Short mmCIF file of C-alpha atoms in Angstrom, two decimals:
data_model
loop_
_atom_site.label_atom_id
_atom_site.label_comp_id
_atom_site.label_asym_id
_atom_site.label_seq_id
_atom_site.Cartn_x
_atom_site.Cartn_y
_atom_site.Cartn_z
CA MET A 681 -167.08 -26.17 97.55
CA LEU A 682 -165.67 -23.66 95.11
CA MET A 683 -168.56 -21.63 94.04
CA GLY A 684 -169.62 -18.14 93.18
CA ASN A 685 -171.68 -16.40 95.60
CA SER A 686 -175.12 -17.49 94.06
CA GLY A 687 -173.98 -21.11 93.78
CA THR A 688 -172.81 -20.98 97.57
CA ALA A 689 -176.08 -19.35 98.54
CA GLY A 690 -178.07 -22.29 96.95
CA THR A 691 -176.31 -24.85 98.34
CA ALA A 692 -176.46 -23.37 101.84
CA ALA A 693 -180.11 -23.22 101.20
CA ARG A 694 -180.28 -26.91 100.14
CA ARG A 695 -178.35 -27.84 103.01
CA ARG A 696 -180.83 -26.30 105.37
CA PHE A 697 -183.60 -28.17 103.34
CA GLU A 698 -181.74 -31.80 103.65
CA PRO A 699 -182.01 -31.97 107.42
CA ALA A 700 -185.43 -30.41 107.59
CA ALA A 701 -186.71 -33.10 104.76
CA PHE A 702 -185.11 -35.80 107.14
CA GLY A 703 -186.58 -34.36 110.26
CA LEU A 704 -190.10 -34.30 108.61
CA ALA A 705 -189.80 -37.79 107.22
CA LEU A 706 -188.68 -39.01 110.66
CA ALA A 707 -191.62 -36.91 112.57
CA THR A 708 -194.09 -38.51 110.17
CA PHE A 709 -193.08 -41.91 110.59
CA VAL A 710 -192.92 -41.82 114.25
CA VAL A 711 -196.63 -40.27 114.19
CA TRP A 712 -197.62 -43.11 111.98
CA THR A 713 -195.99 -45.81 114.14
CA ILE A 714 -197.72 -44.40 117.14
CA ALA A 715 -201.06 -44.56 115.06
CA VAL A 716 -200.32 -48.12 114.34
CA THR A 717 -199.26 -49.26 117.60
CA THR A 718 -202.21 -47.69 119.61
CA GLY A 719 -204.51 -49.37 117.07
CA TRP A 720 -206.03 -46.51 115.56
CA ALA A 721 -204.59 -47.52 111.99
CA GLY A 722 -205.99 -50.85 112.47
CA ARG A 723 -209.49 -49.59 113.15
CA THR A 724 -209.47 -47.00 110.20
CA VAL A 725 -206.69 -47.17 107.54
CA ASP A 726 -206.48 -51.19 107.43
CA THR A 727 -210.25 -51.41 106.61
CA TRP A 728 -209.98 -49.45 103.52
CA TRP A 729 -208.74 -52.26 101.47
CA PRO A 730 -211.11 -55.35 101.03
CA ASP A 731 -210.46 -58.83 101.62
CA VAL A 732 -209.25 -60.41 98.52
CA GLU A 733 -209.12 -64.32 97.94
CA LEU A 734 -206.14 -65.58 95.74
CA ASP A 735 -205.39 -69.15 95.03
CA PRO A 736 -201.59 -69.55 96.02
CA ARG A 737 -201.19 -72.39 93.63
CA SER A 738 -202.37 -70.05 90.48
CA TYR A 739 -199.75 -68.81 88.11
CA PHE A 740 -200.49 -65.28 89.13
CA SER A 741 -199.92 -65.79 92.98
CA GLN A 742 -196.36 -67.57 91.88
CA VAL A 743 -195.68 -64.37 90.04
CA LEU A 744 -196.39 -62.38 93.26
CA GLU A 745 -194.34 -64.55 95.37
CA ALA A 746 -191.52 -64.43 93.09
CA PHE A 747 -191.67 -60.50 93.19
CA ALA A 748 -191.55 -60.75 97.18
CA LEU A 749 -188.54 -63.14 96.75
CA ILE A 750 -186.48 -60.64 94.57
CA THR A 751 -187.34 -57.69 96.63
CA ASN A 752 -186.26 -59.24 99.70
CA PRO A 753 -184.70 -56.64 102.43
CA PHE A 754 -181.61 -58.98 102.60
CA PHE A 755 -180.96 -59.04 98.72
CA ILE A 756 -181.45 -55.35 98.34
CA MET A 757 -179.18 -54.69 101.52
CA VAL A 758 -176.37 -56.87 99.69
CA ALA A 759 -176.85 -55.20 96.17
CA THR A 760 -176.79 -51.78 97.47
CA ALA A 761 -173.74 -52.53 99.76
CA VAL A 762 -171.87 -53.99 96.54
CA MET A 763 -172.92 -50.62 94.62
CA ALA A 764 -171.04 -48.72 97.40
CA LEU A 765 -167.95 -50.62 97.20
CA GLN A 766 -167.95 -50.17 93.61
CA ALA A 767 -168.60 -46.27 93.66
CA TYR A 768 -166.00 -45.85 96.34
CA ARG A 769 -163.47 -47.70 93.98
CA ARG A 770 -164.45 -45.27 91.10
CA ARG A 771 -163.68 -42.09 93.55
CA HIS A 772 -167.46 -41.34 93.86
CA ARG A 773 -167.13 -40.83 97.39
CA HIS A 774 -170.49 -39.01 98.01
CA LEU A 775 -172.36 -41.70 95.83
CA ALA A 776 -170.54 -44.27 98.07
CA ALA A 777 -171.40 -42.75 101.10
CA ALA A 778 -175.07 -42.39 100.11
CA LEU A 779 -175.31 -45.85 99.14
CA ALA A 780 -173.71 -47.31 102.23
CA ILE A 781 -176.15 -45.07 104.19
CA GLY A 782 -178.95 -46.82 102.47
CA ALA A 783 -177.70 -50.40 103.02
CA ALA A 784 -177.28 -49.62 106.61
CA GLY A 785 -181.02 -48.43 106.77
CA LEU A 786 -182.09 -51.85 106.21
CA PRO A 787 -180.36 -53.27 109.63
CA VAL A 788 -182.04 -50.41 111.26
CA TRP A 789 -185.54 -51.30 109.87
CA ALA A 790 -185.01 -54.74 110.98
CA LEU A 791 -184.45 -53.69 114.69
CA VAL A 792 -187.64 -51.61 114.57
CA TRP A 793 -189.41 -54.59 112.95
CA LYS A 794 -188.45 -56.65 115.80
CA LEU A 795 -189.45 -54.25 118.41
CA ILE A 796 -192.52 -53.38 117.32
CA ASP A 797 -193.58 -56.92 116.45
CA ARG A 798 -197.04 -56.39 114.86
CA SER A 799 -198.93 -59.55 113.81
CA ARG A 800 -199.63 -60.12 110.17
CA PRO A 801 -203.21 -60.35 108.86
CA GLU A 802 -204.47 -63.99 108.14
CA THR A 803 -203.59 -64.99 104.55
CA ALA A 804 -203.33 -67.93 102.22
CA PHE A 805 -199.72 -66.99 101.87
CA ALA A 806 -198.77 -67.65 105.25
CA ASP A 807 -195.71 -69.76 104.17
CA SER A 808 -194.58 -67.50 101.62
CA ILE A 809 -191.42 -65.23 102.37
CA ALA A 810 -193.36 -62.34 101.93
CA ALA A 811 -195.15 -63.17 105.10
CA ALA A 812 -192.18 -64.11 107.16
CA GLY A 813 -191.56 -62.32 110.64
CA PRO A 814 -193.65 -59.24 111.94
CA ALA A 815 -195.82 -57.12 109.78
CA TYR A 816 -194.68 -53.60 110.61
CA PRO A 817 -192.84 -51.65 108.99
CA SER A 818 -193.38 -53.74 105.80
CA GLY A 819 -189.74 -55.05 104.83
CA GLN A 820 -190.61 -55.26 101.15
CA MET A 821 -191.68 -51.57 100.94
CA VAL A 822 -188.63 -50.34 102.78
CA SER A 823 -186.60 -52.21 100.39
CA VAL A 824 -188.15 -51.44 97.01
CA THR A 825 -188.32 -47.85 98.08
CA ILE A 826 -184.48 -47.65 99.14
CA LEU A 827 -183.91 -49.72 95.78
CA VAL A 828 -185.69 -47.19 93.72
CA TRP A 829 -183.83 -44.26 95.55
CA VAL A 830 -180.55 -45.88 94.55
CA THR A 831 -181.33 -46.21 91.01
CA VAL A 832 -182.58 -42.83 90.60
CA THR A 833 -179.64 -41.53 92.88
CA ILE A 834 -177.14 -43.45 90.58
CA ALA A 835 -178.70 -42.04 87.36
CA ASN A 836 -178.24 -38.36 88.83
CA ALA A 837 -174.50 -39.03 89.81
CA GLN A 838 -173.80 -40.87 86.30
CA ARG A 839 -175.16 -37.42 84.80
CA ARG A 840 -177.72 -39.43 82.54
CA THR A 841 -179.94 -37.71 80.13
CA LEU A 842 -182.98 -36.14 81.57
CA SER A 843 -185.15 -38.63 79.70
CA GLU A 844 -183.38 -41.58 81.16
CA ARG A 845 -183.64 -40.00 84.73
CA ILE A 846 -187.28 -39.28 84.05
CA THR A 847 -187.54 -43.00 82.89
CA ARG A 848 -186.25 -44.34 86.06
CA ARG A 849 -188.29 -42.05 88.18
CA LEU A 850 -191.40 -43.26 86.64
CA LEU A 851 -190.59 -47.04 86.53
CA GLY A 852 -189.46 -46.46 90.34
CA GLY A 853 -193.09 -45.10 91.12
CA LEU A 854 -194.48 -48.28 89.24
CA LEU A 855 -192.24 -50.52 91.33
CA VAL A 856 -193.13 -49.02 94.44
CA LEU A 857 -196.99 -49.17 93.74
CA SER A 858 -196.34 -52.64 92.35
CA ALA A 859 -194.92 -53.90 95.72
CA ALA A 860 -197.64 -52.27 97.74
CA LEU A 861 -200.46 -53.92 95.51
CA ALA A 862 -198.70 -57.26 95.58
CA GLN A 863 -198.82 -57.37 99.54
CA LEU A 864 -202.58 -56.15 99.70
CA LEU A 865 -203.38 -59.05 97.00
CA MET A 866 -201.34 -61.45 98.85
CA GLN A 867 -202.71 -60.15 102.30
CA THR A 868 -199.18 -60.37 103.77
CA SER A 869 -199.34 -57.05 105.13
CA HIS A 870 -202.00 -54.51 106.39
CA LEU A 871 -202.26 -51.27 104.43
CA SER A 872 -200.85 -49.41 107.37
CA ASP A 873 -197.52 -51.56 107.32
CA ILE A 874 -197.24 -50.85 103.58
CA VAL A 875 -197.43 -47.01 104.23
CA GLY A 876 -195.06 -47.35 107.46
CA GLY A 877 -192.55 -49.34 105.24
CA TRP A 878 -192.64 -46.50 102.56
CA LEU A 879 -192.00 -43.76 105.27
CA PHE A 880 -189.22 -45.52 106.37
CA GLY A 881 -187.50 -45.93 103.35
CA VAL A 882 -188.06 -42.32 102.43
CA MET A 883 -186.63 -41.62 105.75
CA VAL A 884 -183.34 -43.33 104.97
CA GLY A 885 -183.18 -41.72 101.38
CA ALA A 886 -183.53 -38.33 102.98
CA ALA A 887 -180.89 -39.33 105.55
CA ALA A 888 -178.34 -40.41 103.00
CA LEU A 889 -178.67 -37.48 100.69
CA TRP A 890 -178.34 -35.23 103.85
CA ILE A 891 -175.27 -36.98 105.47
CA SER A 892 -173.61 -38.10 102.26
CA GLY A 893 -173.90 -34.48 100.66
CA ILE A 894 -174.35 -36.16 97.08
CA ASP A 895 -177.78 -34.31 96.53
CA SER A 896 -176.24 -30.94 97.37
CA ILE A 897 -173.52 -31.32 94.57
CA SER A 898 -175.96 -32.48 92.23
CA LYS A 899 -178.43 -29.62 92.40
CA ALA A 900 -175.59 -26.99 93.02
CA TRP A 901 -174.42 -28.03 89.52
CA ALA A 902 -177.75 -27.67 88.14
CA ALA A 903 -178.08 -24.33 89.73
CA ARG A 904 -174.78 -22.60 88.78
CA LYS A 905 -175.24 -20.04 86.03
CA ALA A 906 -172.73 -20.58 83.18
CA PRO A 907 -170.30 -17.62 83.32
CA THR A 908 -170.71 -15.09 80.66
CA GLY A 909 -168.17 -14.27 77.84
CA PRO A 910 -166.28 -16.27 75.46
CA THR A 911 -166.43 -20.05 76.01
CA ARG A 912 -163.37 -21.80 77.50
CA LYS A 913 -161.66 -24.77 76.17
CA ALA A 914 -160.17 -27.56 77.98
CA ALA A 915 -158.29 -31.01 77.08
CA VAL A 916 -158.92 -34.03 79.09
CA ILE A 917 -155.86 -36.12 79.01
CA TYR A 918 -156.70 -39.60 80.39
CA ASN A 919 -155.13 -42.92 80.72
CA PRO A 920 -157.82 -45.50 80.02
CA THR A 921 -156.51 -48.24 82.15
CA LYS A 922 -156.95 -46.25 85.17
CA ILE A 923 -160.47 -45.49 84.94
CA ASP A 924 -163.07 -48.02 85.71
CA ASP A 925 -166.14 -47.00 83.88
CA LEU A 926 -164.79 -44.68 80.96
CA GLU A 927 -168.53 -44.14 79.57
CA THR A 928 -169.57 -42.82 82.75
CA PHE A 929 -166.30 -40.58 83.29
CA ARG A 930 -166.56 -39.08 80.02
CA ARG A 931 -170.35 -38.46 80.66
CA ARG A 932 -169.91 -36.78 84.11
CA VAL A 933 -166.83 -34.67 82.87
CA ALA A 934 -168.95 -33.35 79.83
CA PHE A 935 -171.81 -32.54 81.96
CA THR A 936 -169.68 -30.72 84.34
CA MET A 937 -168.04 -28.84 82.02
CA ALA A 938 -171.55 -27.80 80.30
CA SER A 939 -172.91 -26.71 83.46
CA THR A 940 -169.70 -24.43 84.27
CA GLY A 941 -169.66 -22.55 80.94
CA TRP A 942 -166.87 -24.94 79.33
CA ALA A 943 -167.13 -26.15 75.81
CA SER A 944 -167.32 -29.77 74.82
CA PRO A 945 -163.88 -31.25 76.16
CA ILE A 946 -161.07 -32.36 73.73
CA TRP A 947 -160.65 -35.82 74.64
CA LEU A 948 -156.82 -37.02 74.34
CA GLU A 949 -156.21 -40.59 75.21
CA THR A 950 -152.64 -41.62 76.41
CA ARG A 951 -150.86 -44.88 74.96
CA GLU A 952 -148.72 -47.58 76.10
CA ASP A 953 -145.88 -46.14 74.55
CA ASP A 954 -146.45 -42.31 75.70
CA PRO A 955 -148.27 -41.62 79.02
CA GLY A 956 -149.05 -38.00 78.21
CA PHE A 957 -146.31 -36.06 76.59
CA GLU A 958 -147.50 -35.82 72.87
CA MET A 959 -151.06 -35.34 74.32
CA ALA A 960 -149.82 -32.30 76.40
CA ARG A 961 -148.36 -30.99 73.53
CA THR A 962 -151.37 -31.17 71.46
CA ALA A 963 -153.29 -29.63 74.01
CA GLN A 964 -151.02 -26.57 73.73
CA GLU A 965 -151.53 -26.51 70.10
CA LYS A 966 -155.08 -26.30 70.39
CA GLN A 967 -154.57 -23.45 72.74
CA VAL A 968 -156.65 -24.61 75.46
CA ASP A 969 -157.60 -22.79 78.58
CA ARG A 970 -156.99 -25.53 80.83
CA VAL A 971 -155.64 -29.19 80.70
CA LEU A 972 -157.30 -31.75 82.96
CA VAL A 973 -155.38 -34.95 83.55
CA ALA A 974 -156.73 -38.37 84.98
CA GLY A 975 -154.76 -41.18 85.26
CA GLY A 976 -151.60 -42.60 87.40
CA ASP A 977 -148.56 -40.80 88.72
CA GLY A 978 -146.89 -41.71 85.52
CA THR A 979 -149.53 -40.06 83.35
CA VAL A 980 -149.53 -37.02 85.83
CA ARG A 981 -145.85 -36.65 85.70
CA ALA A 982 -145.62 -36.67 81.90
CA VAL A 983 -148.18 -34.13 81.60
CA CYS A 984 -146.99 -31.86 84.10
CA ALA A 985 -143.21 -32.12 82.62
CA GLU A 986 -144.60 -31.30 79.26
CA MET A 987 -146.74 -28.34 80.50
CA SER A 988 -143.74 -26.93 82.66
CA GLY A 989 -143.12 -23.32 81.47
CA SER A 990 -146.54 -22.98 80.03
CA GLU A 991 -149.12 -20.56 81.51
CA ILE A 992 -151.91 -23.25 80.73
CA PRO A 993 -153.04 -24.51 84.28
CA VAL A 994 -152.99 -28.55 84.69
CA ALA A 995 -155.86 -29.83 86.83
CA ILE A 996 -155.63 -33.09 88.32
CA ILE A 997 -158.68 -35.71 88.45
CA PRO A 998 -157.59 -38.68 90.80
CA ALA A 999 -157.83 -41.93 89.12
CA GLY A 1000 -154.35 -43.87 89.70
CA THR A 1001 -153.48 -45.85 92.85
CA GLY A 1002 -150.70 -43.34 94.31
CA ASN A 1003 -152.35 -39.95 93.20
CA LEU A 1004 -149.13 -38.67 95.16
CA LEU A 1005 -149.20 -34.96 93.84
CA GLY A 1006 -153.01 -34.58 94.38
CA ARG A 1007 -152.91 -35.99 97.62
CA ASN A 1008 -149.78 -33.31 98.62
CA LEU A 1009 -151.79 -30.42 96.97
CA GLY A 1010 -154.99 -31.40 98.91
CA ILE A 1011 -156.98 -31.97 95.78
CA PRO A 1012 -160.15 -34.09 96.66
CA LEU A 1013 -160.25 -37.71 96.10
CA ASP A 1014 -163.84 -37.41 95.25
CA GLU A 1015 -164.42 -37.25 91.39
CA ASP A 1016 -167.27 -34.74 91.90
CA GLU A 1017 -165.26 -32.22 93.95
CA ALA A 1018 -162.10 -32.99 92.20
CA LEU A 1019 -163.97 -31.79 89.10
CA GLU A 1020 -165.44 -28.78 90.38
CA LEU A 1021 -162.17 -27.86 91.82
CA ALA A 1022 -160.49 -28.38 88.25
CA LEU A 1023 -162.95 -26.10 86.43
CA VAL A 1024 -163.97 -23.35 88.80
CA GLY A 1025 -160.72 -23.33 91.05
CA THR A 1026 -158.09 -20.58 90.98
CA PRO A 1027 -154.41 -21.85 89.53
CA ARG A 1028 -151.32 -21.50 91.52
CA SER A 1029 -147.61 -21.96 90.81
CA VAL A 1030 -145.71 -25.06 91.98
CA ASP A 1031 -141.90 -26.18 91.43
CA VAL A 1032 -140.90 -28.53 88.64
CA VAL A 1033 -137.53 -30.81 89.11
CA HIS A 1034 -135.31 -31.34 86.41
CA TRP A 1035 -133.47 -34.85 86.46
CA THR A 1036 -130.35 -35.93 84.73
CA THR A 1037 -129.16 -39.56 84.79
CA ASP A 1038 -126.88 -41.60 82.75
CA ALA A 1039 -129.78 -42.49 80.79
CA GLY A 1040 -130.86 -38.82 79.87
CA LYS A 1041 -133.21 -35.95 81.09
CA ASP A 1042 -136.39 -36.01 82.39
CA SER A 1043 -138.73 -33.98 85.04
CA PHE A 1044 -140.81 -34.80 87.95
CA VAL A 1045 -143.29 -32.81 90.41
CA VAL A 1046 -143.31 -35.53 93.24
CA MET A 1047 -140.19 -37.53 94.42
CA ALA A 1048 -137.47 -39.30 92.80
CA GLY A 1049 -134.70 -41.39 94.21
CA VAL A 1050 -132.29 -44.43 93.83
CA GLY A 1051 -132.13 -47.63 95.76
CA LEU A 1052 -135.03 -49.28 98.41
CA ASP A 1053 -137.57 -47.03 97.00
CA ALA A 1054 -136.93 -47.65 93.35
CA GLN A 1055 -136.83 -51.41 94.07
CA ILE A 1056 -140.19 -51.30 95.93
CA MET A 1057 -142.02 -49.51 92.76
CA ARG A 1058 -140.04 -52.04 90.44
CA ASP A 1059 -141.18 -55.12 92.19
CA THR A 1060 -145.23 -54.04 93.17
CA ASN A 1061 -147.46 -56.27 91.54
CA GLU A 1062 -149.57 -54.14 88.98
CA THR A 1063 -152.48 -56.62 89.29
CA LEU A 1064 -152.23 -56.45 93.30
CA LYS A 1065 -152.31 -52.78 93.18
CA LYS A 1066 -155.73 -52.70 91.65
CA MET A 1067 -156.91 -55.22 94.15
CA VAL A 1068 -155.33 -53.98 97.50
CA LYS A 1069 -154.24 -50.27 96.54
CA GLY A 1070 -151.37 -49.28 99.04
CA GLY A 1071 -151.02 -52.77 100.36
CA ALA A 1072 -149.28 -54.16 97.38
CA TYR A 1073 -146.31 -51.45 98.17
CA VAL A 1074 -146.22 -53.04 101.67
CA LEU A 1075 -145.64 -56.59 100.31
CA ALA A 1076 -143.12 -55.39 97.95
CA GLY A 1077 -141.46 -53.62 100.63
CA LEU A 1078 -141.31 -56.89 102.72
CA GLN A 1079 -139.38 -58.54 99.63
CA GLN A 1080 -136.45 -55.72 100.17
CA LEU A 1081 -135.63 -57.14 103.89
CA GLY A 1082 -131.70 -57.21 103.81
CA SER A 1083 -131.16 -55.24 100.53
CA GLU A 1084 -127.86 -54.44 99.89
CA GLN A 1085 -126.38 -50.79 100.40
CA PHE A 1086 -124.52 -48.61 98.01
CA GLN A 1087 -121.86 -46.06 98.54
CA ALA A 1088 -123.20 -42.59 97.78
CA THR A 1089 -121.71 -38.93 97.90
CA VAL A 1090 -124.49 -36.55 98.07
CA THR A 1091 -123.80 -33.01 97.12
CA VAL A 1092 -126.36 -30.08 97.88
CA ASP A 1093 -125.53 -26.61 96.29
CA GLY A 1094 -121.71 -27.39 96.13
CA ARG A 1095 -121.63 -28.66 99.66
CA VAL A 1096 -121.08 -32.66 100.45
CA VAL A 1097 -123.79 -33.77 103.17
CA HIS A 1098 -123.23 -37.22 102.86
CA GLU A 1099 -120.68 -39.87 101.93
CA GLY A 1100 -120.91 -43.21 102.49
CA ASP A 1101 -123.26 -46.13 102.92
CA ALA A 1102 -126.91 -45.54 101.62
CA LEU A 1103 -130.11 -47.76 101.52
CA MET A 1104 -131.82 -45.19 99.34
CA THR A 1105 -131.24 -41.52 98.52
CA LEU A 1106 -134.58 -39.55 97.73
CA VAL A 1107 -135.05 -36.14 96.40
CA GLY A 1108 -138.56 -34.70 96.66
CA ASN A 1109 -140.61 -31.66 95.74
CA VAL A 1110 -143.28 -32.55 98.15
CA GLY A 1111 -143.39 -34.51 101.31
CA LYS A 1112 -146.13 -36.95 101.84
CA LEU A 1113 -146.37 -40.62 100.65
CA GLN A 1114 -149.88 -42.75 100.66
CA GLY A 1115 -151.64 -43.01 103.95
CA GLY A 1116 -150.36 -39.69 105.20
CA ILE A 1117 -146.57 -40.74 105.84
CA ALA A 1118 -144.61 -37.50 105.89
CA LEU A 1119 -141.38 -38.84 104.36
CA LEU A 1120 -140.38 -35.12 103.96
CA PRO A 1121 -142.31 -33.09 106.45
CA SER A 1122 -140.70 -29.67 105.83
CA ALA A 1123 -141.14 -30.06 102.05
CA SER A 1124 -143.57 -27.72 99.93
CA ALA A 1125 -144.37 -27.85 96.30
CA ALA A 1126 -144.04 -24.07 95.86
CA ASP A 1127 -140.91 -23.47 98.26
CA GLY A 1128 -138.33 -23.26 95.64
CA ARG A 1129 -136.30 -26.08 97.29
CA LEU A 1130 -135.41 -29.61 96.97
CA HIS A 1131 -135.53 -31.88 99.90
CA VAL A 1132 -133.44 -34.65 100.25
CA LEU A 1133 -133.20 -37.87 102.51
CA VAL A 1134 -130.61 -40.45 102.76
CA ALA A 1135 -131.14 -43.47 104.64
CA THR A 1136 -128.52 -46.17 105.70
CA ASN A 1137 -129.37 -49.65 106.51
CA GLU A 1138 -128.64 -51.42 109.70
CA GLY A 1139 -129.50 -54.90 108.80
CA VAL A 1140 -133.13 -56.32 108.98
CA SER A 1141 -134.09 -54.54 112.25
CA GLY A 1142 -132.68 -51.16 110.97
CA LEU A 1143 -134.88 -51.47 108.11
CA LYS A 1144 -137.87 -52.20 110.41
CA ARG A 1145 -136.92 -49.24 112.58
CA LEU A 1146 -137.04 -47.17 109.46
CA GLY A 1147 -140.38 -48.17 108.38
CA ASN A 1148 -141.90 -47.72 111.85
CA ALA A 1149 -140.20 -44.20 111.92
CA LEU A 1150 -141.64 -43.09 108.63
CA ARG A 1151 -145.23 -44.53 109.69
CA ARG A 1152 -145.27 -42.96 113.22
CA GLY A 1153 -143.14 -39.92 112.57
CA GLY A 1154 -140.68 -40.82 115.15
CA PRO A 1155 -136.96 -40.10 115.23
CA MET A 1156 -134.78 -41.36 112.52
CA PRO A 1157 -131.06 -41.44 113.58
CA PHE A 1158 -129.88 -43.40 110.63
CA VAL A 1159 -131.39 -40.66 108.21
CA ARG A 1160 -129.80 -37.55 106.89
CA ARG A 1161 -131.68 -34.80 105.34
CA ALA A 1162 -131.01 -31.67 103.74
CA ARG A 1163 -132.20 -29.14 101.14
CA GLY A 1164 -131.25 -26.75 98.44
CA LYS A 1165 -131.65 -25.78 94.73
CA LYS A 1166 -129.35 -28.43 93.36
CA VAL A 1167 -128.52 -31.97 94.15
CA THR A 1168 -125.90 -34.33 92.70
CA VAL A 1169 -125.52 -37.97 93.88
CA GLU A 1170 -122.66 -40.13 92.85
CA ILE A 1171 -123.13 -44.09 93.46
CA ASP A 1172 -120.46 -46.71 93.34
CA ARG A 1173 -122.62 -49.06 91.26
CA GLU A 1174 -125.88 -49.27 88.92
CA VAL A 1175 -128.87 -48.95 91.24
CA PRO A 1176 -132.51 -48.48 90.20
CA PHE A 1177 -134.19 -45.08 89.95
CA GLN A 1178 -137.88 -44.08 90.21
CA LEU A 1179 -139.53 -40.86 89.21
CA ASP A 1180 -142.82 -40.04 90.65
CA GLY A 1181 -143.38 -43.55 91.48
CA ASP A 1182 -142.17 -45.14 88.06
CA THR A 1183 -139.21 -47.29 87.85
CA GLU A 1184 -137.28 -45.74 84.78
CA GLY A 1185 -134.06 -47.89 84.53
CA THR A 1186 -130.54 -47.76 86.46
CA THR A 1187 -128.00 -45.34 86.94
CA THR A 1188 -124.56 -44.57 88.48
CA SER A 1189 -125.50 -40.66 89.14
CA PHE A 1190 -128.25 -38.22 89.08
CA THR A 1191 -128.57 -34.41 89.22
CA ALA A 1192 -131.69 -32.84 90.31
CA GLU A 1193 -132.42 -29.23 90.01
CA VAL A 1194 -135.45 -27.18 90.99
CA GLU A 1195 -137.35 -24.76 88.85
CA ALA A 1196 -139.18 -22.54 91.03
CA GLY A 1197 -142.86 -21.84 89.97
CA ALA A 1198 -142.60 -23.84 86.48
CA LEU A 1199 -145.99 -25.08 86.66
CA ARG A 1200 -149.65 -23.90 86.98
CA VAL A 1201 -151.63 -26.30 88.82
CA VAL A 1202 -155.41 -25.86 90.00
CA ALA A 1203 -155.09 -26.81 93.74
CA PRO A 1204 -156.45 -25.33 97.00
CA ARG A 1205 -154.37 -22.57 98.11
CA PRO A 1206 -152.73 -23.23 101.36
CA SER A 1207 -153.90 -20.85 104.10
CA GLY A 1208 -152.00 -17.25 104.20
CA GLN A 1209 -150.46 -17.89 100.71
CA ASN A 1210 -151.07 -15.16 98.33
CA GLU A 1211 -152.19 -15.68 94.75
CA SER A 1212 -149.32 -16.29 92.46
#
């Protein structure tokens, strides 16, 4: 976490509290379970609720049975797991982890449930789903407690208003009490079973908050003191097609900015015909202190290209499939952590590469190339990218088996480093692809150098060996590498080219030249690097 001393101390204190809270919940559940299994609870606590006779065929009884059905642990587990997947897709990694732990708590409950195997009380609802299986701890109470915890946690993560969060807590408490009362009226559980189920649910919630860290993040923001001095301004340039829940995203960004002493954000939405160039110019005209960019690699490239040479720092909020620049710079994939870094992190200088082809001039910050890589980017199905992420690139790559080579002359700083067949020619400002594949292992975004890779094709088997070598980091005798400040490539025919993962057209030549330290980016600083 990138926080001031008071924020760090507050978070550390909470991190000590969370395992303590889990330990207390666990100890209480264990003591209560001993009280149940030794018979003490049955002789005392379970006698506190009087016998109630309900007609199972009455309308009220049918409502109670329906309530028991919809709060069945299996349904709650599935619903929580689905919400965890949705949170993960939206890059709410801490929330996803918390929800996954919540869902995993129900199978653990089932194991305890079977091991203790306590008989249920005599009831007129013996054929109801609420009376299925052993009694302790109450599955309905476990599931309802976890359900309430899930809804409250999501409300916090989505930065709902205080009134909305209070409403959810009140409704949640009412739901827990209703579940307890329903079981007592139906006599499907002892009072001690209900208490045990509630304690187990609290224990699962405490474990989820502790392990996932989501509660620490939320409370740390609330505890942070807004910086004194003039209020800073930030523009948020975003591609709406890359953000699953735009309303929640805007609310989370606004909440985080308000919590860290920033003014309300200036929202600048990209268009189909402009991935971010005009928006970046608008941000500069408004003299903002920072530009946040949320979108795919194309949006990040457009904004970074336009902000090149400006002293206004750019901060990346991961939203696209590739997120190549963010991954290479160590920017967190979790949205909360990325927002925290974006607003309180320290900018550092990175290089920008200026690119000239037959089609004109452009700039990039990740990689550009001609040949195989551009063909893969061109043939990758956009719908498939949303469904299987990086797997879409693999499928597109398989379509390129047997790709035709081209003749290329590659010159680096005036020296010819390759002349002959080539399957692809890459120029990189950074080195890693998706999945951590180190295509250009020595590349750094701040070394003032371009890194060049020329790959030749030896048929289908050669292409397969190339893929294996890239994935495993093994030797690549069919790959030539070089580095320098200026690269020129002449090709014998038109081939596709790509910039930062987007196919931009075809060309018979290109020139790439690095401009060292041209862009200010908010990113974790590599160890040992001085601030620039």
